[in-house]
XYZ file of C-alpha atoms in Angstrom:
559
model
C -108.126 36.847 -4.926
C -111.095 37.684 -7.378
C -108.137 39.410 -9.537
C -105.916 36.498 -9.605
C -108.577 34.230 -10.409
C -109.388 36.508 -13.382
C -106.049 36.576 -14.553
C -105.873 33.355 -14.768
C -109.160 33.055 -16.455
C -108.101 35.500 -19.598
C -104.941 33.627 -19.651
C -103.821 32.307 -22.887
C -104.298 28.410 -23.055
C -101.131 26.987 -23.782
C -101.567 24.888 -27.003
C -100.604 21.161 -26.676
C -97.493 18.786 -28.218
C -98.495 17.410 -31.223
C -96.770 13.926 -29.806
C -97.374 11.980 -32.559
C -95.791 14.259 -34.709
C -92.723 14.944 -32.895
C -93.017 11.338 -32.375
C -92.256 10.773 -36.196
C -90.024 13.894 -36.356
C -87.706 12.861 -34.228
C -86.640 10.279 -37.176
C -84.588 12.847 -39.143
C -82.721 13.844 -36.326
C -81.894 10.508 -35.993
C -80.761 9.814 -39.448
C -78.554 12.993 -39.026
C -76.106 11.822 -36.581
C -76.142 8.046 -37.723
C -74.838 8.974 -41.111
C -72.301 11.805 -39.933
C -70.656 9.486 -36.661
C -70.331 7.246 -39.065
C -68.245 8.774 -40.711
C -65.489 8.757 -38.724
C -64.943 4.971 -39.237
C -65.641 5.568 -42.401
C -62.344 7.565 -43.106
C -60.177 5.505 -41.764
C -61.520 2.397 -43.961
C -61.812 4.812 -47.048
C -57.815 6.151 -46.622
C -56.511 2.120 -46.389
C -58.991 1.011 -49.473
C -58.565 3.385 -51.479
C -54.495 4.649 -50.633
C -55.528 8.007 -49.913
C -53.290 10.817 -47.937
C -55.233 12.563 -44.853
C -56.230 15.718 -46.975
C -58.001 12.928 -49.461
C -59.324 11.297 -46.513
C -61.101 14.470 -45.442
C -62.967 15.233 -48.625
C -65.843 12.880 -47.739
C -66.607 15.656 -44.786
C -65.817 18.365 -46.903
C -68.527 16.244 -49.586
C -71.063 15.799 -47.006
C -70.899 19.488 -44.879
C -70.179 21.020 -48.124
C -73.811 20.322 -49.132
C -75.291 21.594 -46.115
C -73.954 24.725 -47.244
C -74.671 25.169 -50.919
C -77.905 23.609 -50.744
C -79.063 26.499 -48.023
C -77.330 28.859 -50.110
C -79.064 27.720 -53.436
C -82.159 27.995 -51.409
C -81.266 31.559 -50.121
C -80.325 32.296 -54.115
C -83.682 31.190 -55.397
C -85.817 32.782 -52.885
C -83.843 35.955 -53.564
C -84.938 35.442 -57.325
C -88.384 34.410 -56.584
C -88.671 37.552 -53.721
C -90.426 34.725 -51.080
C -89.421 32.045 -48.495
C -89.433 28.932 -50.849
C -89.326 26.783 -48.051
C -92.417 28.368 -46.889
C -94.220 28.082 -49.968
C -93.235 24.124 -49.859
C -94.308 24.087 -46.232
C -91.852 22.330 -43.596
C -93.340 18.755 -43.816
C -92.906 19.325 -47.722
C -89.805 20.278 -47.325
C -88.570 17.456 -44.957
C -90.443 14.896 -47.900
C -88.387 16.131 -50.255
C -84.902 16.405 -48.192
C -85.483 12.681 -47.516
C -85.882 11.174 -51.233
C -82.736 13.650 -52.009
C -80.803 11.522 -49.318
C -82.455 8.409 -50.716
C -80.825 9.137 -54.061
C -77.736 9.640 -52.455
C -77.939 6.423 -50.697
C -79.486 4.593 -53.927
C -76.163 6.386 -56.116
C -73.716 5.298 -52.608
C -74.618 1.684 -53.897
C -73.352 2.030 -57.759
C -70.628 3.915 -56.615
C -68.965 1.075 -53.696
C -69.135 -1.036 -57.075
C -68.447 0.442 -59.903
C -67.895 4.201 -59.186
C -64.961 4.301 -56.817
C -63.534 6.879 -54.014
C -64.960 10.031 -56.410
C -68.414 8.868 -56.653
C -68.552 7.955 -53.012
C -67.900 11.570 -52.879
C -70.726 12.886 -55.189
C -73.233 10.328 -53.425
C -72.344 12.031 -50.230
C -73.200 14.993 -51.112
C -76.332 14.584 -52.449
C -77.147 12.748 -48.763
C -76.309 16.023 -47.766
C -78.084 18.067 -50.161
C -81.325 16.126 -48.925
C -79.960 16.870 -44.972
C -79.311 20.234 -45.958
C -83.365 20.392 -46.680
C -84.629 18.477 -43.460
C -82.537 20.447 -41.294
C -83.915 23.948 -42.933
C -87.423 22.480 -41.979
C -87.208 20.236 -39.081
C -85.860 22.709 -36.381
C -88.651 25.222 -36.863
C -91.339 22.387 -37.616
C -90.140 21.030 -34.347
C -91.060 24.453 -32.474
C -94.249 24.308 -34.320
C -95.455 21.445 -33.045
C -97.251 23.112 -29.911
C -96.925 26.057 -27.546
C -93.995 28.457 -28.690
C -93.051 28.614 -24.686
C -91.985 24.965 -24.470
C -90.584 24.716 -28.093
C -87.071 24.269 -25.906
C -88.513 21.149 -24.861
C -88.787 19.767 -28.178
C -85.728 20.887 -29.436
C -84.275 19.088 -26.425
C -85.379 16.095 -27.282
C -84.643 16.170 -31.429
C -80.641 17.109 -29.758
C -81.407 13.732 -27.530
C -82.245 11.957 -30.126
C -79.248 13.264 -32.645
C -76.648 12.514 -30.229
C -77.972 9.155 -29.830
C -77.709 8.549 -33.443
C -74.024 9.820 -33.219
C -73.231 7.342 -30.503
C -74.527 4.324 -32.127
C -73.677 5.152 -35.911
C -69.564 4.447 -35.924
C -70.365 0.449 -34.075
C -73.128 0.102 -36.777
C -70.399 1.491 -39.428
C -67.947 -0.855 -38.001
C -69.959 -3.877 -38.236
C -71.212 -3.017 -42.025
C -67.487 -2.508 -42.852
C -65.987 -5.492 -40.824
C -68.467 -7.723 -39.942
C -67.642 -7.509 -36.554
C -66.439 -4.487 -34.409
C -63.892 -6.396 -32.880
C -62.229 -7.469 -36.236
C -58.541 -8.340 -36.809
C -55.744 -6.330 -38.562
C -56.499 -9.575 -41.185
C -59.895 -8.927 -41.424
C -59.533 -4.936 -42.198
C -56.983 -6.490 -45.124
C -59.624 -8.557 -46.388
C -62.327 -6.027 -45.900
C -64.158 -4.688 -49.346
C -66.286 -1.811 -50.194
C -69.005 -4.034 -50.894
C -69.678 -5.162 -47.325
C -70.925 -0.976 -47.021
C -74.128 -1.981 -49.649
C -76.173 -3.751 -47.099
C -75.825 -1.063 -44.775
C -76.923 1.519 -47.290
C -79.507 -0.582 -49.245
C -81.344 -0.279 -45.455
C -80.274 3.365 -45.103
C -82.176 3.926 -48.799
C -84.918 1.905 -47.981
C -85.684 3.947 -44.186
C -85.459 7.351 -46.114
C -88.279 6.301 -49.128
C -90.431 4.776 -45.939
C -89.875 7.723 -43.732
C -90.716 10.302 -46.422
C -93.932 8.125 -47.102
C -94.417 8.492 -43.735
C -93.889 11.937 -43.207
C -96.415 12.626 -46.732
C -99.463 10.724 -45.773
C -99.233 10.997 -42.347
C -102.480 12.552 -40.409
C -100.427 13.616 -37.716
C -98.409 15.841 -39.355
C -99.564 19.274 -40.354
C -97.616 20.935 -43.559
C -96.713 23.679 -41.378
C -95.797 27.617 -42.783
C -94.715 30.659 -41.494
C -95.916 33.861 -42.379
C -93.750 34.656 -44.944
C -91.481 37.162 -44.140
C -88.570 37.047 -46.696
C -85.719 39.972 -46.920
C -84.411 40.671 -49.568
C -80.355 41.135 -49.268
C -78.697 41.320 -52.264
C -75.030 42.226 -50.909
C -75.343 39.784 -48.837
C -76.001 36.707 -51.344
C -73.756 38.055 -53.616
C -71.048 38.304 -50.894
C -71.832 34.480 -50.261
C -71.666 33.632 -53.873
C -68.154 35.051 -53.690
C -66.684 33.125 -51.268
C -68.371 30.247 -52.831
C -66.503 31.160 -55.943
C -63.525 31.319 -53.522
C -63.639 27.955 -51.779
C -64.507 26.425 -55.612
C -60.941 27.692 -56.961
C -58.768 27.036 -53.760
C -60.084 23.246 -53.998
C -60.128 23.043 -57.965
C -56.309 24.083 -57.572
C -55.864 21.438 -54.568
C -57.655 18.702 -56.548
C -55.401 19.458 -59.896
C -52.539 18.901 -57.836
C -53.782 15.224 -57.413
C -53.776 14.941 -61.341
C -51.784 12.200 -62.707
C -50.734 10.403 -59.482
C -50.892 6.615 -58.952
C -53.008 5.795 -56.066
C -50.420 4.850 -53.446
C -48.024 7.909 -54.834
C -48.027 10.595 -52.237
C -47.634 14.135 -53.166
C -44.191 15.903 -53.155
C -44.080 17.969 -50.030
C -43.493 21.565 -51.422
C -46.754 21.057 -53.725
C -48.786 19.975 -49.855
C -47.486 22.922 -48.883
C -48.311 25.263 -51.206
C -51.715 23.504 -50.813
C -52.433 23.931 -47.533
C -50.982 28.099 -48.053
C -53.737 27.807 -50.402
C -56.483 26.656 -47.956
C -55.434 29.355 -45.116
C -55.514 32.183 -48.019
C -59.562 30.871 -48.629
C -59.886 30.817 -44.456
C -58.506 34.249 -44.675
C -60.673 35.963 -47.364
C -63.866 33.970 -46.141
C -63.312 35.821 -42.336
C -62.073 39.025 -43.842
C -65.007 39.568 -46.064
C -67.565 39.256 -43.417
C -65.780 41.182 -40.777
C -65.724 43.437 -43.950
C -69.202 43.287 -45.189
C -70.398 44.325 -41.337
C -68.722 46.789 -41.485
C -69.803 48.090 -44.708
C -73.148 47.346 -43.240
C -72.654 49.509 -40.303
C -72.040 52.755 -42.566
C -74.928 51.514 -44.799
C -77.024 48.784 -43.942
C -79.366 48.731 -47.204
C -78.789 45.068 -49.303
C -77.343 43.866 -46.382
C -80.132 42.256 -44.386
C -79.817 40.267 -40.922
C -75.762 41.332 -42.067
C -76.044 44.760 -40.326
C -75.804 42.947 -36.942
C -72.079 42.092 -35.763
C -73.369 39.770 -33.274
C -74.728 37.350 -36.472
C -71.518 38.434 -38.697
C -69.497 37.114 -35.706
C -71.781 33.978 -34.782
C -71.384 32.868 -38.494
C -67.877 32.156 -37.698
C -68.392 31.214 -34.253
C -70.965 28.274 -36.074
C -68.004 27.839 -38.641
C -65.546 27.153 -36.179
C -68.012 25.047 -33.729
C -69.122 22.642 -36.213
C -65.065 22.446 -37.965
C -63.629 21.744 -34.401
C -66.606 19.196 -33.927
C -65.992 17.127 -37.124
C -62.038 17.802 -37.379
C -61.237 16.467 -34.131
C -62.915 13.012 -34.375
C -62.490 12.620 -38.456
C -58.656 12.667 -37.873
C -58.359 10.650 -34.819
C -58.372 7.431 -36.318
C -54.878 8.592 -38.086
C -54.143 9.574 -34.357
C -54.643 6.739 -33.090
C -52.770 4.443 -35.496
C -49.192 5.751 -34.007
C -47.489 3.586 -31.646
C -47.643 6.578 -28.514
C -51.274 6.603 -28.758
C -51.726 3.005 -28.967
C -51.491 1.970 -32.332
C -55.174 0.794 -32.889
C -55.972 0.052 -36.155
C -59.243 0.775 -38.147
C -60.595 -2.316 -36.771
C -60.089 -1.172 -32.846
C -61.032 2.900 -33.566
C -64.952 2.310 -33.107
C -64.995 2.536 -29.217
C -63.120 5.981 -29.489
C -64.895 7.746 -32.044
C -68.577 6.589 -30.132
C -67.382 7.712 -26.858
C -66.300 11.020 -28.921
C -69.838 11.274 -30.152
C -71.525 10.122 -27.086
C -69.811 13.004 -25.143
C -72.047 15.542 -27.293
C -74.820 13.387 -26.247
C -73.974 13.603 -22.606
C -73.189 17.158 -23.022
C -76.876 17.421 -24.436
C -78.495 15.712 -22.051
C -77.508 17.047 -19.560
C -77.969 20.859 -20.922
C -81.560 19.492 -21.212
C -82.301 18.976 -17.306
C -83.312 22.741 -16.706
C -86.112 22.772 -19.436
C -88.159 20.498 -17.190
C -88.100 22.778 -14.153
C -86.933 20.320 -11.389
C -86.229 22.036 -7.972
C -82.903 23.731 -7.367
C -81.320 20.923 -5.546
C -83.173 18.326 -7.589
C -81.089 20.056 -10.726
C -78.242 20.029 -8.561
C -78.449 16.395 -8.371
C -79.231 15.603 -11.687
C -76.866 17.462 -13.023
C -74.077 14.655 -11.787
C -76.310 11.864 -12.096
C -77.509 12.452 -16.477
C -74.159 13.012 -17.461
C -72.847 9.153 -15.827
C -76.743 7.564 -17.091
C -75.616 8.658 -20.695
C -72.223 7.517 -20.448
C -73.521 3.780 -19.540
C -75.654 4.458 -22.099
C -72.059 4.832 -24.416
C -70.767 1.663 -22.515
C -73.618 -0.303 -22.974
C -73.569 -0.105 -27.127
C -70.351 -0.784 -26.908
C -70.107 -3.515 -25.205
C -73.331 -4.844 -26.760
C -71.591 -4.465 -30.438
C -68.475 -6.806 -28.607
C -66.015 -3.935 -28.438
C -62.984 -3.856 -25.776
C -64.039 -1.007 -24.216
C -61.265 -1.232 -20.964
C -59.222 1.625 -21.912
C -62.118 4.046 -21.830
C -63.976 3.601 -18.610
C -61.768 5.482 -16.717
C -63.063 8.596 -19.093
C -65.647 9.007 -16.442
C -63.330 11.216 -14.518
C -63.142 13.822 -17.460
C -66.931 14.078 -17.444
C -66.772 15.683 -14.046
C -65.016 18.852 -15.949
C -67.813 19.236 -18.303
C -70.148 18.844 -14.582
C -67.838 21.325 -13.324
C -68.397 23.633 -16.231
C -72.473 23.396 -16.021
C -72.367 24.858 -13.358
C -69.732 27.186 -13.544
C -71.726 28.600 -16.480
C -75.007 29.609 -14.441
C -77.077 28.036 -17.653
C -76.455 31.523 -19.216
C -75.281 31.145 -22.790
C -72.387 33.749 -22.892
C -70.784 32.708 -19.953
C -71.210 28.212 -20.817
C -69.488 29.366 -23.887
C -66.701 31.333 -22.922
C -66.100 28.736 -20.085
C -66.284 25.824 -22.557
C -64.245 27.311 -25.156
C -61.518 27.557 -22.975
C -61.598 24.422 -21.664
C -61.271 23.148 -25.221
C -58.289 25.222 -25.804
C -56.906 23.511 -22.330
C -57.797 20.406 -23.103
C -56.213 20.213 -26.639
C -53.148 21.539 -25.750
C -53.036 18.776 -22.628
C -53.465 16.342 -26.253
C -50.914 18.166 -28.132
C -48.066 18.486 -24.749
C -48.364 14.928 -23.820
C -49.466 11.095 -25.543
C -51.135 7.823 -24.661
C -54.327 8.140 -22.893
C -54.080 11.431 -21.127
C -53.722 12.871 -25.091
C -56.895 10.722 -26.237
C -58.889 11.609 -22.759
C -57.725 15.403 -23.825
C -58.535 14.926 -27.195
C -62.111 13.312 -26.808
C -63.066 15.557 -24.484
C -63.662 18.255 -26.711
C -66.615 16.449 -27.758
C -67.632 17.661 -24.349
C -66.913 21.043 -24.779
C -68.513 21.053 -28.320
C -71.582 19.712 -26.593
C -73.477 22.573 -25.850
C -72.164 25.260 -28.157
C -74.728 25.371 -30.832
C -77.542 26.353 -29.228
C -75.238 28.907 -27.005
C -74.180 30.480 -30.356
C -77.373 30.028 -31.925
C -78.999 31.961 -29.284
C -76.923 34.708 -28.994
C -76.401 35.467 -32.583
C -79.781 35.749 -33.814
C -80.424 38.073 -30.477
C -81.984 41.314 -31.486
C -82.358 40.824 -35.231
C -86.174 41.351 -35.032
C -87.902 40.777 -38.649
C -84.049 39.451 -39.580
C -84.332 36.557 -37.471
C -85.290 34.038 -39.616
C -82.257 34.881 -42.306
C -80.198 35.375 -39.388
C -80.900 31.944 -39.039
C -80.617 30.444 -42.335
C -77.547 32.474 -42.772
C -76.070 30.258 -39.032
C -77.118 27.060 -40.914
C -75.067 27.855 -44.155
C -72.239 27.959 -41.497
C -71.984 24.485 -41.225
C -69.800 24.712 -43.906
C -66.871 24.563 -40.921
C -66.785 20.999 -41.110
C -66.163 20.988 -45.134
C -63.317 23.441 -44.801
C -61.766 22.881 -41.533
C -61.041 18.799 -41.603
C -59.269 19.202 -45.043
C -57.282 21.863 -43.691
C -56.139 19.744 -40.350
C -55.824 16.682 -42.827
C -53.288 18.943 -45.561
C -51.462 19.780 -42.438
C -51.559 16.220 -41.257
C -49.642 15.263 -44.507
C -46.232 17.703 -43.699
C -43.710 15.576 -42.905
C -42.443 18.598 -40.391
C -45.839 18.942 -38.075
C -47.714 15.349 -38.676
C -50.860 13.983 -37.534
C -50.540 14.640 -33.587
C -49.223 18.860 -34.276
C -52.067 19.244 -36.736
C -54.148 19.457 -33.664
C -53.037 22.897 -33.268
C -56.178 23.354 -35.389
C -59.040 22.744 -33.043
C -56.951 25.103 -30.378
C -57.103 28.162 -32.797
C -60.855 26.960 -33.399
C -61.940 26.861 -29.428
C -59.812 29.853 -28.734
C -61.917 31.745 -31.409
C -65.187 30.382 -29.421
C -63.456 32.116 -26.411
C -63.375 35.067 -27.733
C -66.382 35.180 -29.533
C -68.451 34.543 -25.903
C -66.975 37.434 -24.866
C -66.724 40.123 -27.638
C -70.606 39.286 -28.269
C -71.587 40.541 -24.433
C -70.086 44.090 -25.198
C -72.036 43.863 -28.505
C -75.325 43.446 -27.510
C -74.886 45.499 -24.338
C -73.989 48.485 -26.752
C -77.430 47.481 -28.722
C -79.442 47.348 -24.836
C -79.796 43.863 -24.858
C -79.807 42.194 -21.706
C -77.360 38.971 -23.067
C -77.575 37.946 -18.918
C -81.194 36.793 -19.757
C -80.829 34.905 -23.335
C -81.765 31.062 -23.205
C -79.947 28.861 -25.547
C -81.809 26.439 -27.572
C -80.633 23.081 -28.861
C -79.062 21.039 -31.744
């Protein structure tokens, strides 16, 4: 007894949640999903306004992932140059400041270009939002750990996810009623509908990111928190990054120079879409070649290529490329989906309800992968298990119906949660196995979409936001496993990843646009992307087993 009691004595205290702080952190996270769920209605409108095709209609993803990507590379480029973390010489509350007055003059520019800039600088002001995201989200995931004892950092991150997906839910009504006035507008009103009634909306947006980065600067509460620095240099690494950057630049500067010269309601001529979308699958096929490449390279000689050397990274880069591509492609082109007659032929005005129950399916996903972090019993998990997933969707119904949207064609979506309860537990809460089992029930699910129509094709197809739910911090987890002192560019190199939902929308929309496959057969793009997930859950168990780590005993994380 005297031994236990000692033990516990010369135990390490466990250091407290900085509430407040995570109180006012928990703002970004929020911003995050608002802006990209929002999006989704935002397509649609864009497409009619401006007489776009669906591979147009995609760029404002490809604008607003694409900076996620280049501003972590640019990051990973200067710190290379510099030889330390710059990040952690700002310090993560810096570096979250500075991310928000980026997105602030991306708002601020979003205003001048709905009036005098048009469908391009909508673009460019999207990006820079992104730019500023791409900075918040470098700092606010760790910062979020930091925030009190490393062993309940899961708990945290939980919440941030929570708090994301809730964002995502709510952020396509709020879109709607900027754009329409009302979510439950007519065909008349989508006619009448300018891109003037988006500057209120973003004149607020603006105005939250210059408070919350005053906020976040002379707030008490929050500690500029840094790392030790611990920066690796990997030269073949970046300069293997800069070339598919170079890459993706030429595919799209061809793609875009097609465009040249065209009236806005001309369409082009179907050999030139084709040759465009040949174009895009040649960029997809060098970007996957040259890693697969470059770890393999690594493997002979791993010097210059950093956190690179590990296949289980090489392999989650593309797994995180894929995940956050299916994510974005499958709700960004379901308001084209939706418009034909066999799946109901909604209109921009009536796509709202869809896209947030889309959304809110990654929130009940989340939620309810965040039960086990507070320890319940076994049977008290058991129960709550069933019970979180229903509480969020009312949570779904209930903004809905609060915004005045017809939400009768969706309730019965409650029976597809109970696959996604079914695959909880399924998956043991073991981050190879959730993955493998919820990348193949994406692949089921869209081919149910792509075999049949009406609402067992939309139930299908919005229930990969199910699937998706849980897949980043499964991924996450098990690619950074075993990279030791790597870890941290392991990590930065995941979050350049998000480029996936820059390049893989744009290449659903160009395929969208051939006459021959169409809207509804370009969803043979989030099957390939889920199958990939498949197979990435399992090829990465006989990888770390080869390196003696136990993947059995990994615990994901969250997004």
């Amino acid at each position: 007894m005297a031994t236990v009691e000692t033990n516990k004595l010369n135990a390490p205290a466990k250091i407290p949640t900085n509430t407040g702080a995570l109180s006012t952190l928990v703002i970004v996270f929020f911003f995050w999903g608002f802006i990209a769920a929002g999006n989704g209605i935002f397509i649609p409108f864009c497409k009619h306004y401006f007489h776009l095709d669906q591979f147009q209609s995609q760029l404002i993803d490809f604008a607003f992932y694409g900076a996620y990507y280049i501003g972590a590379l640019a990051l990973f480029v200067a710190s290379a140059v510099k030889n330390r973390d710059i990040m952690n010489h700002w310090g993560m509350k810096t570096g979250i400041v500075y991310g928000l007055l980026i997105s602030a003059a991306g708002a601020l520019l979003m205003l001048l270009s709905f009036n005098f800039g048009g469908f391009s600088g909508i673009l460019v002001s999207l990006f820079i939002v992104g730019l500023g995201f791409s900075l918040q989200q470098t700092s606010a995931n760790p910062f979020a750990i930091a925030l009190g004892d490393p062993s309940t950092g899961a708990h945290r991150l939980n919440l941030t996810g929570g708090v994301n997906s809730f964002g995502t839910t709510i952020g396509p009504v709020i879109m709607a009623l900027a754009l329409f006035g009302k979510a439950s507008a007519s065909d008349t009103d989508i006619a009448n509908a300018t891109i003037t009634s988006m500057n209120s909306l973003y004149i607020v947006v603006g105005v939250l990111f210059i408070l919350s980065a005053i906020l976040f600067q002379f707030s008490k509460k929050l500690p500029n928190v840094k790392e030790e620095d611990s920066f690796e240099p990997a030269p073949k690494a970046m300069w293997l990054l800069i070339f598919i950057t170079l890459v993706m630049a030429v595919v799209f500067g061809l793609i875009f120079a097609s465009y040249r010269g065209l009236e806005a309601s001309q369409k082009l001529p179907t050999a030139v879409s084709e040759r465009n979308m040949w174009l895009l699958v040649a960029g997809l096929v060098i970007m996957i070649v040259s890693f697969f490449g470059a770890n393999a390279s690594a493997q002979k000689n791993a010097t210059g290529w950093g956190a690179m050397r590990y296949p289980q990274l090489v392999l989650g880069m593309l797994a995180i490329f894929m995940y956050v591509g299916v994510e974005v492609t499958i709700q960004s082109n379901l308001g084209e989906l939706l418009k034909l007659p066999e799946f109901g032929g909604y209109s921009e005005t009536k796509i709202a309800p869809f896209i947030s129950v889309y959304w809110g399916s990654l929130m009940i996903g989340r939620w309810a992968g965040a039960i086990t972090v507070f320890n319940p019993t076994r049977s008290m998990r058991t129960l709550l298990f069933i019970i979180v997933p229903y509480v969020a969707f009312g949570v779904v119904i209930a903004a809905n119906l609060i915004a005045g949207n017809d939400f009768t064609p969706l309730y019965a979506y409650a029976g597809v949660i109970l696959f996604q309860i079914g695959g909880f537990f399924l998956g043991k809460e073991k981050p190879a196995e959730t993955l493998m089992i919820f990348g193949s029930l994406g692949v089921v699910a869209m081919l149910i979409g792509l075999f049949t129509t009406g609402q067992v094709a939309i139930y299908a197809f919005l229930s990969g936001g199910l699937f998706c739910s849980i897949m980043w911090p499964s991924i996450f987890s098990l690619a950074i496993a075993g990279l030791g002192k790597y870890t941290a560019q392991g990590s930065a190199f995941l979050i350049m990843m998000i480029l996936g939902g820059a390049i893989i929308p744009p290449l659903q929309g160009k395929l969208a646009d051939l006459p021959a496959i169409g809207i509804h057969y370009s969803y043979w793009i989030p099957v390939l992307c889920f199958a990939y997930l498949a197979f990435y859950a399992v090829r990465v168990k006989s990888v770390l087993k080869s390196q003696g780590i136990d993947y059995s005993a990994i615990e994901g994380g969250s997004h």
